[in-house]
Amino acid sequence: DAWQMQSLFGRLNYTYKDKYLLTVTGREDGSSRFGSKTKYGFFPSAAIAWRAGQEDFLKDNKLISDLKFRLSYGLTGNSEIGEYRSLANINTNNYPFGGAQSIGTSLTSIGNDDLQWEKTAEYDFGVSFGLFNNRLTVEADAYLKKTKALLLNAPLPETSGFTNVYKNIGQLENKGIEVTLNSVNVKTDNFSWNSSFNISFLKNKILNLGASNDDIFLDPTFLSQFNLMRVGLPAGTFWGYKVQGTWGTAEATEAAKYGLLPGDLKIWDKIVDRKITAGDKTVLGKSTRDGYGTFLNTCRYKK
């Protein structure tokens, strides 16, 4: 497999009195993975910052040793879909014809010449400050990410001869808060002890999946449809039968009503009709976590 990227990139940085900062970036990326008329995408970003700690009213403050506010916006692109997804693919086949082996070709996947970049717009507001001559520093950020033109293997009517095709479809939202605390607990000529604590909280939700908002299963197989994309749910929701243990010996009579024996799996029955069908599948969990964090301590004695 082969593919190519072509990019143009430019950045402007401006600082005034070491207190007011501006960064503006523009880039254009082209990828051979997309359609003939949609290979290129333009991705701008901008950020401003105010170093309030450099202002006269805080320069000699004994408690606050540093204070900075940040605001940024950026648009990024995703092209991670593998090669040749925008093209129809064919394969060779051997088959008997006229009493001899012949070679023919058949269509193995449908192309999509409109396939283009998946784009994510991110808004971020952050503040960082230091206390006690930066013995304690804190960074906090609140962000909102909105992704549109999701690159998904969307389902097709099987009457087309195929089950799916890669398309730009739907919108996804991520929002969250991140906080980091760093402290210098002990600092002498021979010994130092630093701590770092980080915690993040994330909410993820699918906003739409096209005109009809059909469910999409990620990487489905003939026997498994486990990772569900559904409007209103987090991306990568786990979907399947809820297992409640196994049928015990004392439950043999009840198990028999389902055509099962003691030792068989006890699957949750949504409508209690003593028939386990695809309609009894439910949300089991999700691949995106609500939050995560780290706590790190570093000690150093001499060298």
CSV table of C-alpha atoms in Angstrom, one decimal:
chain,number,residue,atom,x,y,z
A,1,ASP,CA,0.0,0.0,0.0
A,2,ALA,CA,1.2,3.5,-0.7
A,3,TRP,CA,-0.1,7.0,0.0
A,4,GLN,CA,1.2,10.6,0.0
A,5,MET,CA,0.7,13.8,2.0
A,6,GLN,CA,1.5,17.4,0.9
A,7,SER,CA,1.4,20.2,3.4
A,8,LEU,CA,2.0,24.0,3.6
A,9,PHE,CA,2.5,25.6,7.0
A,10,GLY,CA,2.9,29.1,8.3
A,11,ARG,CA,2.9,30.6,11.8
A,12,LEU,CA,3.0,34.2,13.2
A,13,ASN,CA,4.1,34.9,16.8
A,14,TYR,CA,3.7,38.3,18.4
A,15,THR,CA,4.6,39.5,22.0
A,16,TYR,CA,4.0,42.9,23.4
A,17,LYS,CA,5.9,43.9,26.6
A,18,ASP,CA,6.2,40.3,27.5
A,19,LYS,CA,2.6,40.4,28.8
A,20,TYR,CA,0.4,40.0,25.8
A,21,LEU,CA,0.9,37.1,23.4
A,22,LEU,CA,-0.6,36.2,20.1
A,23,THR,CA,-0.1,33.1,17.9
A,24,VAL,CA,-1.8,32.5,14.5
A,25,THR,CA,-1.2,29.4,12.5
A,26,GLY,CA,-2.5,28.3,9.1
A,27,ARG,CA,-1.8,25.1,7.3
A,28,GLU,CA,-3.2,23.3,4.3
A,29,ASP,CA,-2.9,19.5,4.0
A,30,GLY,CA,-3.6,17.2,1.1
A,31,SER,CA,-3.9,13.4,1.3
A,32,SER,CA,-4.1,10.9,-1.5
A,33,ARG,CA,-6.5,8.9,0.6
A,34,PHE,CA,-9.5,11.2,-0.3
A,35,GLY,CA,-11.5,11.9,-3.4
A,36,SER,CA,-10.1,13.5,-6.4
A,37,LYS,CA,-11.8,16.9,-5.7
A,38,THR,CA,-11.6,16.8,-1.9
A,39,LYS,CA,-7.9,15.9,-1.1
A,40,TYR,CA,-7.1,19.2,0.5
A,41,GLY,CA,-8.2,20.8,3.8
A,42,PHE,CA,-7.3,24.1,5.4
A,43,PHE,CA,-6.8,24.1,9.2
A,44,PRO,CA,-6.3,27.4,11.0
A,45,SER,CA,-5.7,28.1,14.7
A,46,ALA,CA,-5.2,31.1,16.9
A,47,ALA,CA,-4.3,31.7,20.6
A,48,ILE,CA,-4.0,34.7,22.8
A,49,ALA,CA,-2.5,34.9,26.3
A,50,TRP,CA,-2.3,37.5,29.1
A,51,ARG,CA,0.6,37.2,31.5
A,52,ALA,CA,-1.1,39.0,34.4
A,53,GLY,CA,1.8,38.1,36.7
A,54,GLN,CA,3.9,40.7,34.8
A,55,GLU,CA,1.5,43.5,35.5
A,56,ASP,CA,2.5,46.2,38.1
A,57,PHE,CA,-0.3,45.2,40.5
A,58,LEU,CA,1.1,41.7,40.8
A,59,LYS,CA,4.9,42.0,40.3
A,60,ASP,CA,5.7,42.3,44.0
A,61,ASN,CA,2.9,40.1,45.3
A,62,LYS,CA,4.3,37.7,48.0
A,63,LEU,CA,1.6,35.1,47.5
A,64,ILE,CA,1.0,35.0,43.7
A,65,SER,CA,4.3,34.6,41.9
A,66,ASP,CA,2.8,34.0,38.4
A,67,LEU,CA,-0.6,34.3,36.7
A,68,LYS,CA,-1.5,33.6,33.1
A,69,PHE,CA,-4.8,33.4,31.1
A,70,ARG,CA,-5.1,31.6,27.8
A,71,LEU,CA,-7.7,31.4,25.1
A,72,SER,CA,-7.4,29.4,21.9
A,73,TYR,CA,-9.2,28.0,18.9
A,74,GLY,CA,-8.0,25.4,16.4
A,75,LEU,CA,-9.3,23.3,13.5
A,76,THR,CA,-7.5,19.9,12.9
A,77,GLY,CA,-8.0,17.2,10.4
A,78,ASN,CA,-8.1,13.4,10.5
A,79,SER,CA,-7.1,11.1,7.6
A,80,GLU,CA,-6.5,7.8,9.4
A,81,ILE,CA,-8.7,5.6,7.3
A,82,GLY,CA,-6.2,3.4,5.5
A,83,GLU,CA,-5.4,3.5,1.8
A,84,TYR,CA,-7.8,3.5,-1.3
A,85,ARG,CA,-11.0,4.0,0.7
A,86,SER,CA,-12.2,6.5,-1.8
A,87,LEU,CA,-11.7,4.1,-4.8
A,88,ALA,CA,-13.7,1.2,-6.0
A,89,ASN,CA,-11.6,-2.0,-5.6
A,90,ILE,CA,-11.5,-5.1,-7.8
A,91,ASN,CA,-10.0,-8.5,-7.3
A,92,THR,CA,-9.1,-11.3,-9.7
A,93,ASN,CA,-10.9,-14.7,-9.5
A,94,ASN,CA,-10.4,-18.1,-11.1
A,95,TYR,CA,-13.5,-19.8,-12.5
A,96,PRO,CA,-14.3,-22.6,-15.0
A,97,PHE,CA,-15.4,-21.5,-18.4
A,98,GLY,CA,-15.6,-23.6,-21.6
A,99,GLY,CA,-14.0,-26.5,-19.8
A,100,ALA,CA,-10.9,-24.5,-18.8
A,101,GLN,CA,-9.8,-22.3,-15.9
A,102,SER,CA,-10.2,-18.6,-16.7
A,103,ILE,CA,-9.4,-15.4,-14.9
A,104,GLY,CA,-11.9,-12.7,-14.3
A,105,THR,CA,-12.4,-9.6,-12.1
A,106,SER,CA,-15.1,-8.7,-9.6
A,107,LEU,CA,-15.9,-5.5,-7.6
A,108,THR,CA,-15.0,-6.0,-3.9
A,109,SER,CA,-15.8,-2.6,-2.5
A,110,ILE,CA,-17.6,0.6,-3.6
A,111,GLY,CA,-15.7,3.8,-4.0
A,112,ASN,CA,-16.6,7.3,-2.7
A,113,ASP,CA,-15.1,10.1,-4.6
A,114,ASP,CA,-16.6,12.6,-2.1
A,115,LEU,CA,-14.6,11.2,0.8
A,116,GLN,CA,-12.8,14.1,2.6
A,117,TRP,CA,-11.1,15.2,5.8
A,118,GLU,CA,-12.7,14.7,9.2
A,119,LYS,CA,-12.5,18.0,11.0
A,120,THR,CA,-12.4,18.9,14.7
A,121,ALA,CA,-12.9,22.4,16.0
A,122,GLU,CA,-11.5,22.8,19.5
A,123,TYR,CA,-12.1,25.8,21.9
A,124,ASP,CA,-9.9,26.0,25.0
A,125,PHE,CA,-9.8,28.4,28.0
A,126,GLY,CA,-7.0,28.0,30.5
A,127,VAL,CA,-5.5,29.6,33.5
A,128,SER,CA,-2.2,28.9,35.2
A,129,PHE,CA,-0.7,30.4,38.4
A,130,GLY,CA,2.1,29.9,40.8
A,131,LEU,CA,2.2,30.5,44.6
A,132,PHE,CA,5.0,31.0,47.1
A,133,ASN,CA,7.7,31.7,44.5
A,134,ASN,CA,6.3,28.9,42.3
A,135,ARG,CA,6.6,26.2,45.0
A,136,LEU,CA,3.0,25.4,44.1
A,137,THR,CA,1.8,25.7,40.5
A,138,VAL,CA,-1.7,25.0,39.1
A,139,GLU,CA,-2.8,24.7,35.5
A,140,ALA,CA,-6.5,24.4,34.7
A,141,ASP,CA,-8.2,24.1,31.2
A,142,ALA,CA,-11.8,23.8,30.0
A,143,TYR,CA,-12.3,22.6,26.5
A,144,LEU,CA,-14.9,21.9,23.9
A,145,LYS,CA,-14.3,19.8,20.8
A,146,LYS,CA,-16.8,19.4,18.0
A,147,THR,CA,-16.0,16.9,15.2
A,148,LYS,CA,-17.9,16.9,11.9
A,149,ALA,CA,-17.8,14.8,8.8
A,150,LEU,CA,-16.9,11.8,10.8
A,151,LEU,CA,-15.0,9.1,8.8
A,152,LEU,CA,-17.2,6.0,9.4
A,153,ASN,CA,-17.9,2.7,7.6
A,154,ALA,CA,-21.5,3.5,7.1
A,155,PRO,CA,-24.1,0.7,6.4
A,156,LEU,CA,-25.6,0.2,2.9
A,157,PRO,CA,-28.8,-1.6,1.9
A,158,GLU,CA,-27.7,-5.2,1.1
A,159,THR,CA,-29.6,-5.0,-2.1
A,160,SER,CA,-26.7,-3.0,-3.4
A,161,GLY,CA,-24.5,-6.1,-3.2
A,162,PHE,CA,-22.4,-4.5,-0.4
A,163,THR,CA,-22.9,-4.0,3.3
A,164,ASN,CA,-21.0,-0.7,3.9
A,165,VAL,CA,-19.0,2.1,2.4
A,166,TYR,CA,-16.7,4.7,4.0
A,167,LYS,CA,-18.4,8.1,4.2
A,168,ASN,CA,-18.2,11.5,6.0
A,169,ILE,CA,-21.2,11.3,8.2
A,170,GLY,CA,-22.3,12.7,11.5
A,171,GLN,CA,-21.0,14.9,14.3
A,172,LEU,CA,-19.4,14.2,17.7
A,173,GLU,CA,-18.9,16.4,20.8
A,174,ASN,CA,-16.2,16.1,23.5
A,175,LYS,CA,-16.0,18.5,26.4
A,176,GLY,CA,-14.1,18.3,29.6
A,177,ILE,CA,-11.9,19.8,32.3
A,178,GLU,CA,-8.2,19.2,33.1
A,179,VAL,CA,-6.3,20.2,36.2
A,180,THR,CA,-2.6,19.8,37.1
A,181,LEU,CA,-0.9,20.6,40.4
A,182,ASN,CA,2.8,20.6,40.8
A,183,SER,CA,4.5,21.2,44.2
A,184,VAL,CA,8.0,21.4,45.5
A,185,ASN,CA,7.6,19.9,48.9
A,186,VAL,CA,11.3,19.8,50.0
A,187,LYS,CA,14.3,21.4,48.4
A,188,THR,CA,17.8,21.4,50.0
A,189,ASP,CA,21.3,21.1,48.7
A,190,ASN,CA,21.2,17.3,49.1
A,191,PHE,CA,17.6,16.3,48.9
A,192,SER,CA,14.5,17.3,46.9
A,193,TRP,CA,10.9,16.0,46.8
A,194,ASN,CA,8.4,17.0,44.1
A,195,SER,CA,4.8,16.0,43.6
A,196,SER,CA,2.6,16.2,40.6
A,197,PHE,CA,-1.2,15.5,40.5
A,198,ASN,CA,-3.3,15.5,37.3
A,199,ILE,CA,-7.0,14.8,36.9
A,200,SER,CA,-9.3,15.0,33.8
A,201,PHE,CA,-13.0,14.7,33.3
A,202,LEU,CA,-14.5,14.0,29.9
A,203,LYS,CA,-18.0,13.9,28.4
A,204,ASN,CA,-18.5,12.4,24.9
A,205,LYS,CA,-21.7,12.3,22.9
A,206,ILE,CA,-22.7,11.6,19.3
A,207,LEU,CA,-24.8,14.5,18.0
A,208,ASN,CA,-26.0,13.0,14.6
A,209,LEU,CA,-25.2,10.3,12.1
A,210,GLY,CA,-26.6,11.6,8.9
A,211,ALA,CA,-30.1,12.3,7.6
A,212,SER,CA,-31.7,9.1,9.1
A,213,ASN,CA,-29.4,8.8,12.2
A,214,ASP,CA,-29.0,5.0,11.6
A,215,ASP,CA,-27.0,3.0,14.1
A,216,ILE,CA,-23.4,2.2,13.0
A,217,PHE,CA,-21.4,-0.6,14.3
A,218,LEU,CA,-17.6,-0.2,14.3
A,219,ASP,CA,-15.7,-3.0,12.6
A,220,PRO,CA,-18.7,-5.4,12.4
A,221,THR,CA,-18.3,-9.1,11.6
A,222,PHE,CA,-20.9,-11.7,10.6
A,223,LEU,CA,-21.3,-12.9,14.2
A,224,SER,CA,-20.4,-9.7,16.2
A,225,GLN,CA,-21.9,-6.2,16.4
A,226,PHE,CA,-20.4,-4.9,19.6
A,227,ASN,CA,-19.1,-1.3,19.3
A,228,LEU,CA,-22.2,0.8,18.7
A,229,MET,CA,-22.4,4.4,17.4
A,230,ARG,CA,-25.9,5.8,18.2
A,231,VAL,CA,-27.1,9.4,18.5
A,232,GLY,CA,-27.2,10.6,22.1
A,233,LEU,CA,-24.8,7.9,23.3
A,234,PRO,CA,-21.0,8.1,23.7
A,235,ALA,CA,-18.8,7.0,20.8
A,236,GLY,CA,-17.8,3.3,21.0
A,237,THR,CA,-20.7,2.2,23.2
A,238,PHE,CA,-20.6,-1.5,24.1
A,239,TRP,CA,-23.7,-3.3,22.9
A,240,GLY,CA,-24.8,-6.9,23.6
A,241,TYR,CA,-26.4,-9.4,25.9
A,242,LYS,CA,-26.2,-8.7,29.6
A,243,VAL,CA,-25.1,-11.9,31.4
A,244,GLN,CA,-26.4,-12.3,34.9
A,245,GLY,CA,-24.4,-15.4,35.8
A,246,THR,CA,-25.4,-19.0,35.1
A,247,TRP,CA,-28.5,-21.1,35.9
A,248,GLY,CA,-28.2,-23.0,39.1
A,249,THR,CA,-29.5,-26.5,39.8
A,250,ALA,CA,-32.3,-25.1,41.9
A,251,GLU,CA,-33.4,-23.0,38.9
A,252,ALA,CA,-33.6,-26.0,36.5
A,253,THR,CA,-37.4,-25.6,36.1
A,254,GLU,CA,-37.2,-21.9,35.2
A,255,ALA,CA,-34.2,-22.5,32.9
A,256,ALA,CA,-36.1,-25.2,31.0
A,257,LYS,CA,-38.7,-22.5,30.1
A,258,TYR,CA,-35.9,-20.9,28.0
A,259,GLY,CA,-34.8,-24.2,26.6
A,260,LEU,CA,-31.7,-24.1,28.8
A,261,LEU,CA,-30.0,-26.3,31.5
A,262,PRO,CA,-28.2,-25.6,34.8
A,263,GLY,CA,-24.8,-24.3,33.9
A,264,ASP,CA,-25.9,-22.4,30.9
A,265,LEU,CA,-25.6,-18.6,30.8
A,266,LYS,CA,-28.4,-16.6,32.3
A,267,ILE,CA,-29.0,-13.7,29.9
A,268,TRP,CA,-31.1,-10.7,30.9
A,269,ASP,CA,-34.6,-10.9,29.3
A,270,LYS,CA,-35.8,-7.4,28.5
A,271,ILE,CA,-39.5,-8.1,28.2
A,272,VAL,CA,-39.5,-11.4,30.1
A,273,ASP,CA,-41.1,-13.4,27.3
A,274,ARG,CA,-38.9,-16.4,27.9
A,275,LYS,CA,-37.2,-15.9,24.5
A,276,ILE,CA,-33.8,-14.5,24.1
A,277,THR,CA,-33.6,-12.5,20.9
A,278,ALA,CA,-31.6,-9.7,19.4
A,279,GLY,CA,-34.2,-7.3,21.0
A,280,ASP,CA,-32.8,-8.2,24.4
A,281,LYS,CA,-29.4,-6.6,23.7
A,282,THR,CA,-28.7,-3.5,25.6
A,283,VAL,CA,-25.9,-1.0,26.5
A,284,LEU,CA,-23.2,-2.7,28.5
A,285,GLY,CA,-20.7,0.1,28.9
A,286,LYS,CA,-18.5,2.4,26.8
A,287,SER,CA,-14.9,2.7,25.7
A,288,THR,CA,-14.5,6.4,26.8
A,289,ARG,CA,-13.9,6.9,30.5
A,290,ASP,CA,-15.5,9.6,32.6
A,291,GLY,CA,-12.2,10.6,34.1
A,292,TYR,CA,-8.7,9.6,34.9
A,293,GLY,CA,-5.8,11.0,36.8
A,294,THR,CA,-2.2,10.5,37.9
A,295,PHE,CA,-0.2,11.1,41.1
A,296,LEU,CA,3.6,11.2,40.8
A,297,ASN,CA,6.2,11.7,43.5
A,298,THR,CA,9.9,12.3,42.6
A,299,CYS,CA,12.6,12.2,45.2
A,300,ARG,CA,16.3,12.9,44.6
A,301,TYR,CA,19.2,12.6,47.0
A,302,LYS,CA,22.4,14.3,45.9
A,303,LYS,CA,22.9,12.9,42.3
